[in-house]
CSV table of C-alpha atoms and ligand atoms in Angstrom, one decimal:
chain,number,residue,atom,x,y,z
V,1,UNK,CA,0.0,0.0,0.0
V,2,UNK,CA,1.7,3.2,-1.2
V,3,UNK,CA,-0.5,5.9,0.4
V,4,UNK,CA,-2.7,6.0,3.4
V,5,UNK,CA,-4.9,8.7,4.9
V,6,UNK,CA,-3.5,10.8,7.7
V,7,UNK,CA,-3.9,9.7,11.3
V,8,UNK,CA,-7.2,11.0,12.8
V,9,UNK,CA,-8.5,11.8,9.4
V,10,UNK,CA,-11.1,9.4,8.0
V,11,UNK,CA,-12.7,8.3,4.8
V,12,UNK,CA,-16.5,8.0,5.1
V,13,UNK,CA,-17.6,5.2,2.8
V,14,UNK,CA,-21.0,3.9,1.5
V,15,UNK,CA,-23.3,2.7,2.9
V,16,UNK,CA,-22.4,4.8,5.9
V,17,UNK,CA,-22.7,7.9,3.7
V,18,UNK,CA,-26.4,7.1,3.4
V,19,UNK,CA,-26.7,7.5,7.1
V,20,UNK,CA,-24.8,10.8,6.9
V,21,UNK,CA,-27.1,12.1,4.2
V,22,UNK,CA,-30.1,11.0,6.3
V,23,UNK,CA,-28.8,12.8,9.4
V,24,UNK,CA,-27.9,15.9,7.4
V,25,UNK,CA,-31.2,16.1,5.6
V,26,UNK,CA,-33.1,15.7,8.9
V,27,UNK,CA,-31.0,18.6,10.3
V,28,UNK,CA,-31.9,20.7,7.3
V,29,UNK,CA,-35.6,19.8,7.7
V,30,UNK,CA,-35.8,20.4,11.4
V,31,UNK,CA,-33.8,23.6,11.4
V,32,UNK,CA,-35.8,25.1,8.6
V,33,UNK,CA,-39.0,24.6,10.7
V,34,UNK,CA,-37.4,26.9,13.2
V,35,UNK,CA,-36.5,29.5,10.7
V,36,UNK,CA,-32.8,28.7,10.1
V,37,UNK,CA,-31.1,29.2,6.8
V,38,UNK,CA,-27.9,27.7,5.6
V,39,UNK,CA,-24.6,29.7,5.7
V,40,UNK,CA,-21.4,28.4,4.2
V,41,UNK,CA,-18.2,29.9,5.3
V,42,UNK,CA,-14.6,29.0,4.2
V,43,UNK,CA,-12.5,26.4,5.9
V,44,UNK,CA,-9.5,28.7,5.9
V,45,UNK,CA,-9.5,31.9,7.9
V,46,UNK,CA,-6.8,34.2,9.4
V,47,UNK,CA,-5.5,32.6,12.5
V,48,UNK,CA,-6.2,35.8,14.5
V,49,UNK,CA,-9.9,35.2,14.1
V,50,UNK,CA,-9.8,32.0,16.2
V,51,UNK,CA,-7.3,33.3,18.8
V,52,UNK,CA,-9.5,36.4,19.5
V,53,UNK,CA,-12.8,34.5,19.7
V,54,UNK,CA,-12.0,31.0,21.2
V,55,UNK,CA,-9.4,32.5,23.5
V,56,UNK,CA,-5.6,32.4,23.8
V,57,UNK,CA,-5.5,30.1,26.8
V,58,UNK,CA,-8.1,27.5,25.6
V,59,UNK,CA,-7.0,24.0,24.6
V,60,UNK,CA,-8.1,24.6,21.1
V,61,UNK,CA,-5.9,27.6,20.5
V,62,UNK,CA,-3.0,26.4,22.7
V,63,UNK,CA,-2.5,23.1,21.2
V,64,UNK,CA,-5.1,21.9,18.7
V,65,UNK,CA,-5.1,24.3,15.8
V,66,UNK,CA,-4.0,23.5,12.3
V,67,UNK,CA,-2.1,26.7,11.7
V,68,UNK,CA,0.4,27.3,8.9
V,69,UNK,CA,1.9,30.2,6.8
V,70,UNK,CA,0.7,30.4,3.3
V,71,UNK,CA,3.1,31.4,0.4
V,72,UNK,CA,2.6,35.1,1.2
V,73,UNK,CA,3.7,34.5,4.8
V,74,UNK,CA,0.3,35.0,6.3
V,75,UNK,CA,-0.8,32.9,9.3
V,76,UNK,CA,-3.8,30.9,8.3
V,77,UNK,CA,-5.8,28.3,10.3
V,78,UNK,CA,-8.1,25.5,9.2
V,79,UNK,CA,-11.3,26.2,11.2
V,80,UNK,CA,-11.5,24.3,14.5
V,81,UNK,CA,-15.1,25.3,14.9
V,82,UNK,CA,-17.9,27.2,13.2
V,83,UNK,CA,-19.0,30.1,15.3
V,84,UNK,CA,-16.0,32.5,14.8
V,85,UNK,CA,-16.4,32.3,11.0
V,86,UNK,CA,-20.2,32.8,11.1
V,87,UNK,CA,-19.7,35.9,13.3
V,88,UNK,CA,-17.1,37.3,11.0
V,89,UNK,CA,-19.4,36.8,8.0
V,90,UNK,CA,-22.3,38.3,9.9
V,91,UNK,CA,-20.3,41.5,10.4
V,92,UNK,CA,-18.5,41.5,7.1
V,93,UNK,CA,-21.7,41.4,5.1
V,94,UNK,CA,-23.7,43.7,7.5
V,95,UNK,CA,-26.2,41.0,8.0
V,96,UNK,CA,-27.4,42.9,11.1
V,97,UNK,CA,-29.2,45.2,8.7
V,98,UNK,CA,-31.7,42.5,7.8
V,99,UNK,CA,-34.7,42.2,10.1
V,100,UNK,CA,-33.7,40.4,13.3
V,101,UNK,CA,-33.3,37.8,14.3
V,102,UNK,CA,-30.9,36.2,11.9
V,103,UNK,CA,-30.7,32.5,12.2
V,104,UNK,CA,-28.1,30.4,10.4
V,105,UNK,CA,-27.0,26.8,10.3
V,106,UNK,CA,-23.9,25.3,8.9
V,107,UNK,CA,-22.5,21.8,8.4
V,108,UNK,CA,-19.0,20.8,7.5
V,109,UNK,CA,-15.5,19.6,8.5
V,110,UNK,CA,-13.6,21.1,11.4
V,111,UNK,CA,-9.9,20.5,12.2
V,112,UNK,CA,-8.2,20.0,15.6
V,113,UNK,CA,-4.9,18.5,16.3
V,114,UNK,CA,-6.1,16.2,19.1
V,115,UNK,CA,-4.8,12.8,20.1
V,116,UNK,CA,-6.9,10.5,17.8
V,117,UNK,CA,-9.0,8.1,19.7
V,118,UNK,CA,-12.6,6.9,19.7
V,119,UNK,CA,-14.9,9.9,19.3
V,120,UNK,CA,-11.9,12.2,18.8
V,121,UNK,CA,-10.6,12.9,15.4
V,122,UNK,CA,-8.4,15.5,13.7
V,123,UNK,CA,-10.8,16.1,10.9
V,124,UNK,CA,-14.4,15.8,12.2
V,125,UNK,CA,-17.7,17.3,11.3
V,126,UNK,CA,-20.0,19.6,13.0
V,127,UNK,CA,-23.5,20.8,12.3
V,128,UNK,CA,-24.2,24.0,14.1
V,129,UNK,CA,-26.6,26.9,14.4
V,130,UNK,CA,-26.3,30.5,15.4
V,131,UNK,CA,-29.0,33.1,16.3
V,132,UNK,CA,-28.1,36.8,16.2
V,133,UNK,CA,-30.0,39.7,17.7
V,134,UNK,CA,-32.1,38.2,20.5
V,135,UNK,CA,-31.2,38.1,24.1
V,136,UNK,CA,-34.6,36.7,25.2
V,137,UNK,CA,-34.0,33.5,27.3
V,138,UNK,CA,-36.9,31.8,25.4
V,139,UNK,CA,-34.5,31.7,22.4
V,140,UNK,CA,-32.1,29.6,24.4
V,141,UNK,CA,-34.9,27.2,25.4
V,142,UNK,CA,-36.1,27.0,21.8
V,143,UNK,CA,-32.7,26.1,20.5
V,144,UNK,CA,-32.5,23.3,23.0
V,145,UNK,CA,-35.9,22.1,21.9
V,146,UNK,CA,-34.8,22.1,18.3
V,147,UNK,CA,-31.7,20.2,19.2
V,148,UNK,CA,-33.6,17.6,21.1
V,149,UNK,CA,-36.2,17.3,18.3
V,150,UNK,CA,-33.4,16.8,15.8
V,151,UNK,CA,-31.6,14.2,17.8
V,152,UNK,CA,-34.8,12.3,18.5
V,153,UNK,CA,-35.9,12.4,14.9
V,154,UNK,CA,-32.7,10.8,13.8
V,155,UNK,CA,-33.3,8.1,16.4
V,156,UNK,CA,-31.0,8.9,19.3
V,157,UNK,CA,-32.4,8.1,22.7
V,158,UNK,CA,-31.3,8.3,26.3
V,159,UNK,CA,-30.7,12.0,25.9
V,160,UNK,CA,-29.9,14.2,28.8
V,161,UNK,CA,-29.7,18.0,28.7
V,162,UNK,CA,-27.4,19.8,31.1
V,163,UNK,CA,-27.6,23.6,31.5
V,164,UNK,CA,-25.7,26.2,33.3
V,165,UNK,CA,-25.1,30.0,33.3
V,166,UNK,CA,-21.6,31.3,33.4
V,167,UNK,CA,-22.6,34.9,34.0
V,168,UNK,CA,-21.4,38.0,32.2
V,169,UNK,CA,-18.5,40.4,32.3
V,170,UNK,CA,-20.0,42.1,35.4
V,171,UNK,CA,-20.4,39.0,37.6
V,172,UNK,CA,-17.9,36.5,36.3
V,173,UNK,CA,-14.7,38.4,37.4
V,174,UNK,CA,-15.9,38.2,41.1
V,175,UNK,CA,-16.4,34.4,40.7
V,176,UNK,CA,-13.1,34.0,38.9
V,177,UNK,CA,-11.3,35.6,41.8
V,178,UNK,CA,-13.0,33.3,44.3
V,179,UNK,CA,-12.3,30.3,42.2
V,180,UNK,CA,-8.6,31.2,41.9
V,181,UNK,CA,-8.5,31.5,45.7
V,182,UNK,CA,-10.0,28.0,46.1
V,183,UNK,CA,-7.7,26.4,43.4
V,184,UNK,CA,-4.7,28.1,44.8
V,185,UNK,CA,-5.0,26.0,48.0
V,186,UNK,CA,-4.8,22.7,46.1
V,187,UNK,CA,-2.7,23.6,43.0
V,188,UNK,CA,-0.3,20.7,43.6
V,189,UNK,CA,-3.3,18.2,43.2
V,190,UNK,CA,-4.1,19.5,39.8
V,191,UNK,CA,-2.8,18.1,36.5
V,192,UNK,CA,0.1,19.9,34.9
V,193,UNK,CA,-2.2,21.6,32.4
V,194,UNK,CA,-4.4,23.0,35.1
V,195,UNK,CA,-1.5,24.0,37.2
V,196,UNK,CA,-0.1,26.1,34.4
V,197,UNK,CA,-3.5,27.6,33.6
V,198,UNK,CA,-5.4,28.0,36.8
V,199,UNK,CA,-4.5,31.7,37.3
V,200,UNK,CA,-5.1,32.7,33.6
V,201,UNK,CA,-8.2,30.7,32.8
V,202,UNK,CA,-9.5,29.1,36.0
V,203,UNK,CA,-12.9,28.2,34.6
V,204,UNK,CA,-11.1,25.8,32.3
V,205,UNK,CA,-10.0,23.8,35.3
V,206,UNK,CA,-13.7,23.0,35.9
V,207,UNK,CA,-13.9,21.5,32.5
V,208,UNK,CA,-10.8,19.3,32.9
V,209,UNK,CA,-11.4,15.6,32.3
V,210,UNK,CA,-8.5,14.4,34.5
V,211,UNK,CA,-10.0,12.4,37.4
V,212,UNK,CA,-8.0,14.1,40.1
V,213,UNK,CA,-8.9,17.5,38.8
V,214,UNK,CA,-12.6,16.5,38.6
V,215,UNK,CA,-12.4,15.3,42.2
V,216,UNK,CA,-10.8,18.5,43.4
V,217,UNK,CA,-13.2,20.9,41.7
V,218,UNK,CA,-16.2,19.1,43.3
V,219,UNK,CA,-16.1,21.4,46.3
V,220,UNK,CA,-15.1,24.5,44.4
V,221,UNK,CA,-17.4,27.5,44.6
V,222,UNK,CA,-20.0,27.5,41.9
V,223,UNK,CA,-20.7,30.3,39.4
V,224,UNK,CA,-24.5,30.2,40.0
V,225,UNK,CA,-23.9,31.6,43.5
V,226,UNK,CA,-22.2,34.6,42.0
V,227,UNK,CA,-24.5,35.6,39.2
V,228,UNK,CA,-25.6,39.3,39.1
V,229,UNK,CA,-29.4,40.0,39.2
V,230,UNK,CA,-29.7,40.3,35.4
V,231,UNK,CA,-27.9,37.0,34.8
V,232,UNK,CA,-29.9,35.3,37.5
V,233,UNK,CA,-33.2,36.6,36.0
V,234,UNK,CA,-32.1,35.4,32.6
V,235,UNK,CA,-31.2,32.0,33.9
V,236,UNK,CA,-34.5,31.6,35.8
V,237,UNK,CA,-36.5,32.7,32.8
V,238,UNK,CA,-34.5,30.3,30.6
V,239,UNK,CA,-35.4,27.4,32.9
V,240,UNK,CA,-39.1,28.3,33.0
V,241,UNK,CA,-39.1,28.4,29.2
V,242,UNK,CA,-37.6,25.0,29.2
V,243,UNK,CA,-40.3,23.8,31.5
V,244,UNK,CA,-43.0,25.3,29.3
V,245,UNK,CA,-41.6,23.4,26.4
V,246,UNK,CA,-41.6,20.2,28.4
V,247,UNK,CA,-37.9,19.7,28.2
V,248,UNK,CA,-36.3,17.6,31.0
V,249,UNK,CA,-33.0,19.1,32.0
V,250,UNK,CA,-30.5,19.1,34.8
V,251,UNK,CA,-28.6,22.2,36.1
V,252,UNK,CA,-24.9,21.4,36.2
V,253,UNK,CA,-23.2,24.3,37.9
V,254,UNK,CA,-19.8,22.8,37.0
V,255,UNK,CA,-20.4,22.8,33.3
V,256,UNK,CA,-18.4,25.6,31.7
V,257,UNK,CA,-17.4,25.3,28.1
V,258,UNK,CA,-13.9,25.1,26.6
V,259,UNK,CA,-14.3,28.3,24.6
V,260,UNK,CA,-13.8,31.8,26.1
V,261,UNK,CA,-16.5,33.6,24.2
V,262,UNK,CA,-19.5,32.2,26.1
V,263,UNK,CA,-21.6,34.3,28.4
V,264,UNK,CA,-24.7,33.3,30.4
V,265,UNK,CA,-26.4,30.2,29.1
V,266,UNK,CA,-24.3,27.1,28.4
V,267,UNK,CA,-25.6,23.6,27.7
V,268,UNK,CA,-24.6,20.2,26.6
V,269,UNK,CA,-26.5,17.2,25.4
V,270,UNK,CA,-25.1,13.7,26.1
V,271,UNK,CA,-26.5,10.3,25.3
V,272,UNK,CA,-26.4,7.6,27.9
V,273,UNK,CA,-24.7,5.4,25.2
V,274,UNK,CA,-21.7,7.7,24.9
V,275,UNK,CA,-20.5,7.9,28.5
V,276,UNK,CA,-20.7,11.1,30.5
V,277,UNK,CA,-17.5,12.6,29.2
V,278,UNK,CA,-18.5,13.0,25.7
V,279,UNK,CA,-21.2,15.4,24.6
V,280,UNK,CA,-22.9,14.9,21.3
V,281,UNK,CA,-23.8,18.5,21.1
V,282,UNK,CA,-22.9,21.7,23.0
V,283,UNK,CA,-23.5,25.3,22.9
V,284,UNK,CA,-24.3,28.5,24.6
V,285,UNK,CA,-24.7,32.3,24.5
V,286,UNK,CA,-22.0,34.7,23.3
V,287,UNK,CA,-23.5,38.1,23.8
V,288,UNK,CA,-20.2,40.0,23.5
V,289,UNK,CA,-18.5,38.4,20.6
V,290,UNK,CA,-20.0,40.3,17.7
V,291,UNK,CA,-19.1,43.6,19.4
V,292,UNK,CA,-15.6,42.3,20.2
V,293,UNK,CA,-15.2,41.6,16.5
V,294,UNK,CA,-16.1,45.2,15.7
V,295,UNK,CA,-19.8,44.7,14.9
V,296,UNK,CA,-22.7,46.4,16.6
V,297,UNK,CA,-23.7,45.1,20.1
V,298,UNK,CA,-25.6,41.9,19.2
V,299,UNK,CA,-26.6,39.1,21.6
V,300,UNK,CA,-26.1,35.7,20.1
V,301,UNK,CA,-26.5,32.0,20.9
V,302,UNK,CA,-25.8,28.8,19.2
V,303,UNK,CA,-24.8,25.1,19.4
V,304,UNK,CA,-22.8,22.5,17.5
V,305,UNK,CA,-23.4,18.8,17.1
V,306,UNK,CA,-20.5,16.5,16.8
V,307,UNK,CA,-21.5,14.4,13.7
V,308,UNK,CA,-19.0,11.5,14.1
V,309,UNK,CA,-20.2,10.9,17.7
V,310,UNK,CA,-23.8,11.1,16.6
V,311,UNK,CA,-23.3,8.8,13.6
V,312,UNK,CA,-21.4,6.3,15.8
V,313,UNK,CA,-24.3,6.1,18.1
V,314,UNK,CA,-26.8,5.7,15.3
V,315,UNK,CA,-24.8,3.1,13.4
V,316,UNK,CA,-25.3,0.6,16.2
V,317,UNK,CA,-29.1,0.7,15.8
V,318,UNK,CA,-30.0,2.2,12.5
V,319,UNK,CA,-29.4,0.0,9.4
V,320,UNK,CA,-29.5,2.3,6.4
V,321,UNK,CA,-30.3,0.2,3.3
V,322,UNK,CA,-27.5,0.3,0.7
V,323,UNK,CA,-28.8,1.9,-2.5
V,324,UNK,CA,-28.8,-0.7,-5.2
V,325,UNK,CA,-30.0,-0.4,-8.8
V,326,UNK,CA,-33.8,-0.9,-9.0
V,327,UNK,CA,-33.5,-2.5,-12.4
V,328,UNK,CA,-30.6,-4.5,-13.8
V,329,UNK,CA,-30.6,-5.6,-17.4
V,330,UNK,CA,-29.1,-8.9,-18.5
V,331,UNK,CA,-28.4,-9.1,-22.2
V,332,UNK,CA,-27.6,-12.0,-24.4
V,333,UNK,CA,-25.8,-11.2,-27.6
V,334,UNK,CA,-24.5,-8.0,-29.1
V,335,UNK,CA,-27.8,-6.7,-30.4
V,336,UNK,CA,-29.4,-7.2,-27.0
V,337,UNK,CA,-26.5,-5.5,-25.3
V,338,UNK,CA,-27.1,-2.4,-27.5
V,339,UNK,CA,-30.8,-2.4,-26.7
V,340,UNK,CA,-30.1,-2.7,-23.0
V,341,UNK,CA,-27.5,0.1,-23.2
V,342,UNK,CA,-30.1,2.5,-24.6
V,343,UNK,CA,-32.8,1.4,-22.3
V,344,UNK,CA,-30.7,1.9,-19.2
V,345,UNK,CA,-30.2,5.5,-20.3
V,346,UNK,CA,-33.9,5.9,-21.0
V,347,UNK,CA,-35.0,4.5,-17.6
V,348,UNK,CA,-32.5,6.7,-15.7
V,349,UNK,CA,-34.0,9.7,-17.4
V,350,UNK,CA,-37.4,8.4,-16.2
V,351,UNK,CA,-36.1,8.5,-12.7
V,352,UNK,CA,-35.4,4.8,-12.2
V,353,UNK,CA,-32.1,3.6,-11.0
V,354,UNK,CA,-31.1,1.3,-13.8
V,355,UNK,CA,-27.9,-0.6,-14.6
V,356,UNK,CA,-26.4,-3.3,-16.7
V,357,UNK,CA,-23.2,-5.3,-16.7
V,358,UNK,CA,-20.9,-3.6,-19.2
V,359,UNK,CA,-18.3,-6.3,-19.0
V,360,UNK,CA,-18.9,-8.7,-21.8
V,361,UNK,CA,-19.9,-11.3,-19.3
V,362,UNK,CA,-21.8,-14.6,-19.7
V,363,UNK,CA,-25.5,-14.6,-18.8
V,364,UNK,CA,-24.7,-16.6,-15.8
V,365,UNK,CA,-22.3,-14.2,-14.4
V,366,UNK,CA,-24.6,-11.2,-15.3
V,367,UNK,CA,-27.3,-12.9,-13.3
V,368,UNK,CA,-25.0,-13.6,-10.4
V,369,UNK,CA,-23.9,-10.0,-10.3
V,370,UNK,CA,-27.6,-8.7,-10.4
V,371,UNK,CA,-28.3,-11.0,-7.5
V,372,UNK,CA,-25.3,-9.8,-5.5
V,373,UNK,CA,-26.0,-6.1,-5.9
V,374,UNK,CA,-29.5,-6.8,-4.7
V,375,UNK,CA,-31.5,-5.4,-7.6
V,376,UNK,CA,-35.2,-6.2,-7.0
V,377,UNK,CA,-35.9,-6.4,-10.8
V,378,UNK,CA,-33.9,-8.1,-13.5
V,379,UNK,CA,-34.9,-7.6,-17.2
V,380,UNK,CA,-33.6,-10.2,-19.5
V,381,UNK,CA,-33.2,-9.6,-23.3
V,382,UNK,CA,-32.0,-12.0,-25.9
V,383,UNK,CA,-32.4,-12.4,-29.7
V,384,UNK,CA,-35.8,-14.1,-29.2
V,385,UNK,CA,-37.1,-11.2,-27.0
V,386,UNK,CA,-35.9,-8.6,-29.4
V,387,UNK,CA,-37.7,-10.2,-32.3
V,388,UNK,CA,-40.9,-10.3,-30.3
V,389,UNK,CA,-40.5,-6.9,-28.7
V,390,UNK,CA,-40.7,-8.1,-25.2
V,391,UNK,CA,-38.5,-8.5,-22.0
V,392,UNK,CA,-38.4,-11.3,-19.5
V,393,UNK,CA,-39.2,-9.6,-16.2
V,394,UNK,CA,-37.9,-11.2,-13.1
V,395,UNK,CA,-39.2,-10.1,-9.7
V,396,UNK,CA,-36.2,-11.2,-7.6
V,397,UNK,CA,-37.9,-11.0,-4.2
V,398,UNK,CA,-41.0,-13.0,-5.2
V,399,UNK,CA,-39.0,-15.2,-7.6
V,400,UNK,CA,-41.6,-14.6,-10.3
V,401,UNK,CA,-41.1,-14.3,-14.0
V,402,UNK,CA,-43.3,-12.9,-16.7
V,403,UNK,CA,-43.1,-11.2,-20.0
V,404,UNK,CA,-43.6,-7.5,-20.6
V,405,UNK,CA,-43.9,-5.8,-24.0
V,406,UNK,CA,-41.5,-3.0,-24.7
V,407,UNK,CA,-44.3,-0.4,-25.0
V,408,UNK,CA,-45.6,-1.1,-21.5
V,409,UNK,CA,-42.2,-1.4,-19.8
V,410,UNK,CA,-41.8,2.1,-18.3
V,411,UNK,CA,-45.4,2.3,-17.1
V,412,UNK,CA,-45.1,-1.1,-15.6
V,413,UNK,CA,-41.9,-0.4,-13.8
V,414,UNK,CA,-43.2,2.8,-12.4
V,415,UNK,CA,-46.3,1.0,-11.0
V,416,UNK,CA,-44.2,-1.8,-9.7
V,417,UNK,CA,-41.9,0.6,-7.7
V,418,UNK,CA,-44.7,2.8,-6.5
V,419,UNK,CA,-46.5,-0.2,-5.2
V,420,UNK,CA,-43.4,-1.5,-3.5
V,421,UNK,CA,-42.3,1.9,-2.1
I,501,ATP,P1,-14.7,18.0,24.4
I,501,ATP,O1,-15.0,18.6,25.7
I,501,ATP,O2,-15.4,16.6,24.2
I,501,ATP,O3,-13.3,18.1,23.9
I,501,ATP,P2,-15.3,20.4,23.1
I,501,ATP,O4,-15.7,21.3,24.2
I,501,ATP,O5,-13.9,20.5,22.5
I,501,ATP,O6,-15.6,18.9,23.4
I,501,ATP,P3,-17.0,21.8,21.2
I,501,ATP,O7,-15.8,22.6,20.7
I,501,ATP,O8,-18.0,22.4,22.0
I,501,ATP,O9,-16.4,20.5,21.9
I,501,ATP,O10,-17.6,21.0,19.9
I,501,ATP,C1,-18.9,20.5,19.9
I,501,ATP,C2,-19.0,19.0,19.6
I,501,ATP,O11,-18.1,18.7,18.6
I,501,ATP,C3,-18.6,18.2,20.8
I,501,ATP,O12,-19.6,18.0,21.7
I,501,ATP,C4,-18.2,16.9,20.1
I,501,ATP,O13,-19.4,16.1,19.8
I,501,ATP,C5,-17.6,17.3,18.8
I,501,ATP,N1,-16.2,17.3,18.8
I,501,ATP,C6,-15.3,18.2,19.4
I,501,ATP,N2,-14.1,17.8,19.1
I,501,ATP,C7,-14.1,16.7,18.4
I,501,ATP,C8,-13.1,15.8,17.8
I,501,ATP,N3,-11.8,16.0,18.0
I,501,ATP,N4,-13.5,14.7,17.2
I,501,ATP,C9,-14.8,14.5,17.0
I,501,ATP,N5,-15.8,15.2,17.5
I,501,ATP,C10,-15.5,16.3,18.2
I,502,MG,MG1,-12.1,19.5,23.0
């Protein structure tokens, strides 16, 4: 084998691609019910964009970005997430001038230099949404509802929703100081990453997955006790909106997110099948980011779904049928082969998946192939059939054979597949 794909970067092959298409189409359908429109932003952006939004001391920026200099010596990065680019596009194209709110969804590959393992890749895919221009807490609840509807519709169960508020620029600093004070007493118990980071970005320590850190932060002060009145009201109203929508959730005061741009609402959705450490989807509010990027003050909220994790869960229970030709021609002799060749073309234009064996194979081997690919209908033509203007029609499932005249072929096939679904 001369070439192999890069570690942590995967090929997605059929029939799994059918499952991807199904999940992506379901996302499009559900999101559009809630008024979201697709936005497509580039994979390459100036590195600065991600440093400024995600945050200098986050895992993503510190050690996970695919950053390189292009031929003009500019520092570029392959996007590690979607929000920063959508915010850039929102400002760059003055999308705030359209009537609010603006609701966008995106889907596509993201790149992070992580240690490849189950559920953790270097090229992975996210489907995400962003809402601009609304700070109403009902929006946050609606987003979670939409996420749950989507995940249920694709067939995921055992979902749990965890929510938290991480405050705003007026109340978080007070909490941050208290947290540093608490962490300071036990620094030596923290992992090396957290030791290095606790004074710069102490909230990240709460998000650390190392068991000793997890244990130590159990007794740490929680942000919810430090929220200012506005943030408290927002969080309460958000929760009552969740209740009105009938969404079961749990408040997890330790849940912060690994990105610095979040304010107030944060949330994660996990599936019991994944294990508690791995969220299928996560999101939150980022009311300051648009302004920090030079746009007008614009509250915003969004989430992203990790597609590989979702697909891995679905793969265990959802069997997507492989798409085989509906009709396969088997021809005997040169003349029949020509007739079949033209008919395949004709049927395809009529919207039927038709195929034939273009190797010059024996009838037996053509039949074997038709059977193997799983075609429900086989049409056999030989000299005799051409002379009489008919086909031998074989219903492979029912093992039935009959003759059909050339004139009635298309109508007959359409009826047959309509009836069979
Ligand atoms: P984690 O805490 O698991 O590292 P994260 O905070 O880095 O997640 P986000 O940046 O919020 O994750 O991304 C949202 C979702 O994208 C995650 O919940 C997960 O499903 C998925 N995701 C993140 N990183 C990867 C990866 N390296 N490989 C596959 N999926 C990923
Ligand atoms: Mg991560």
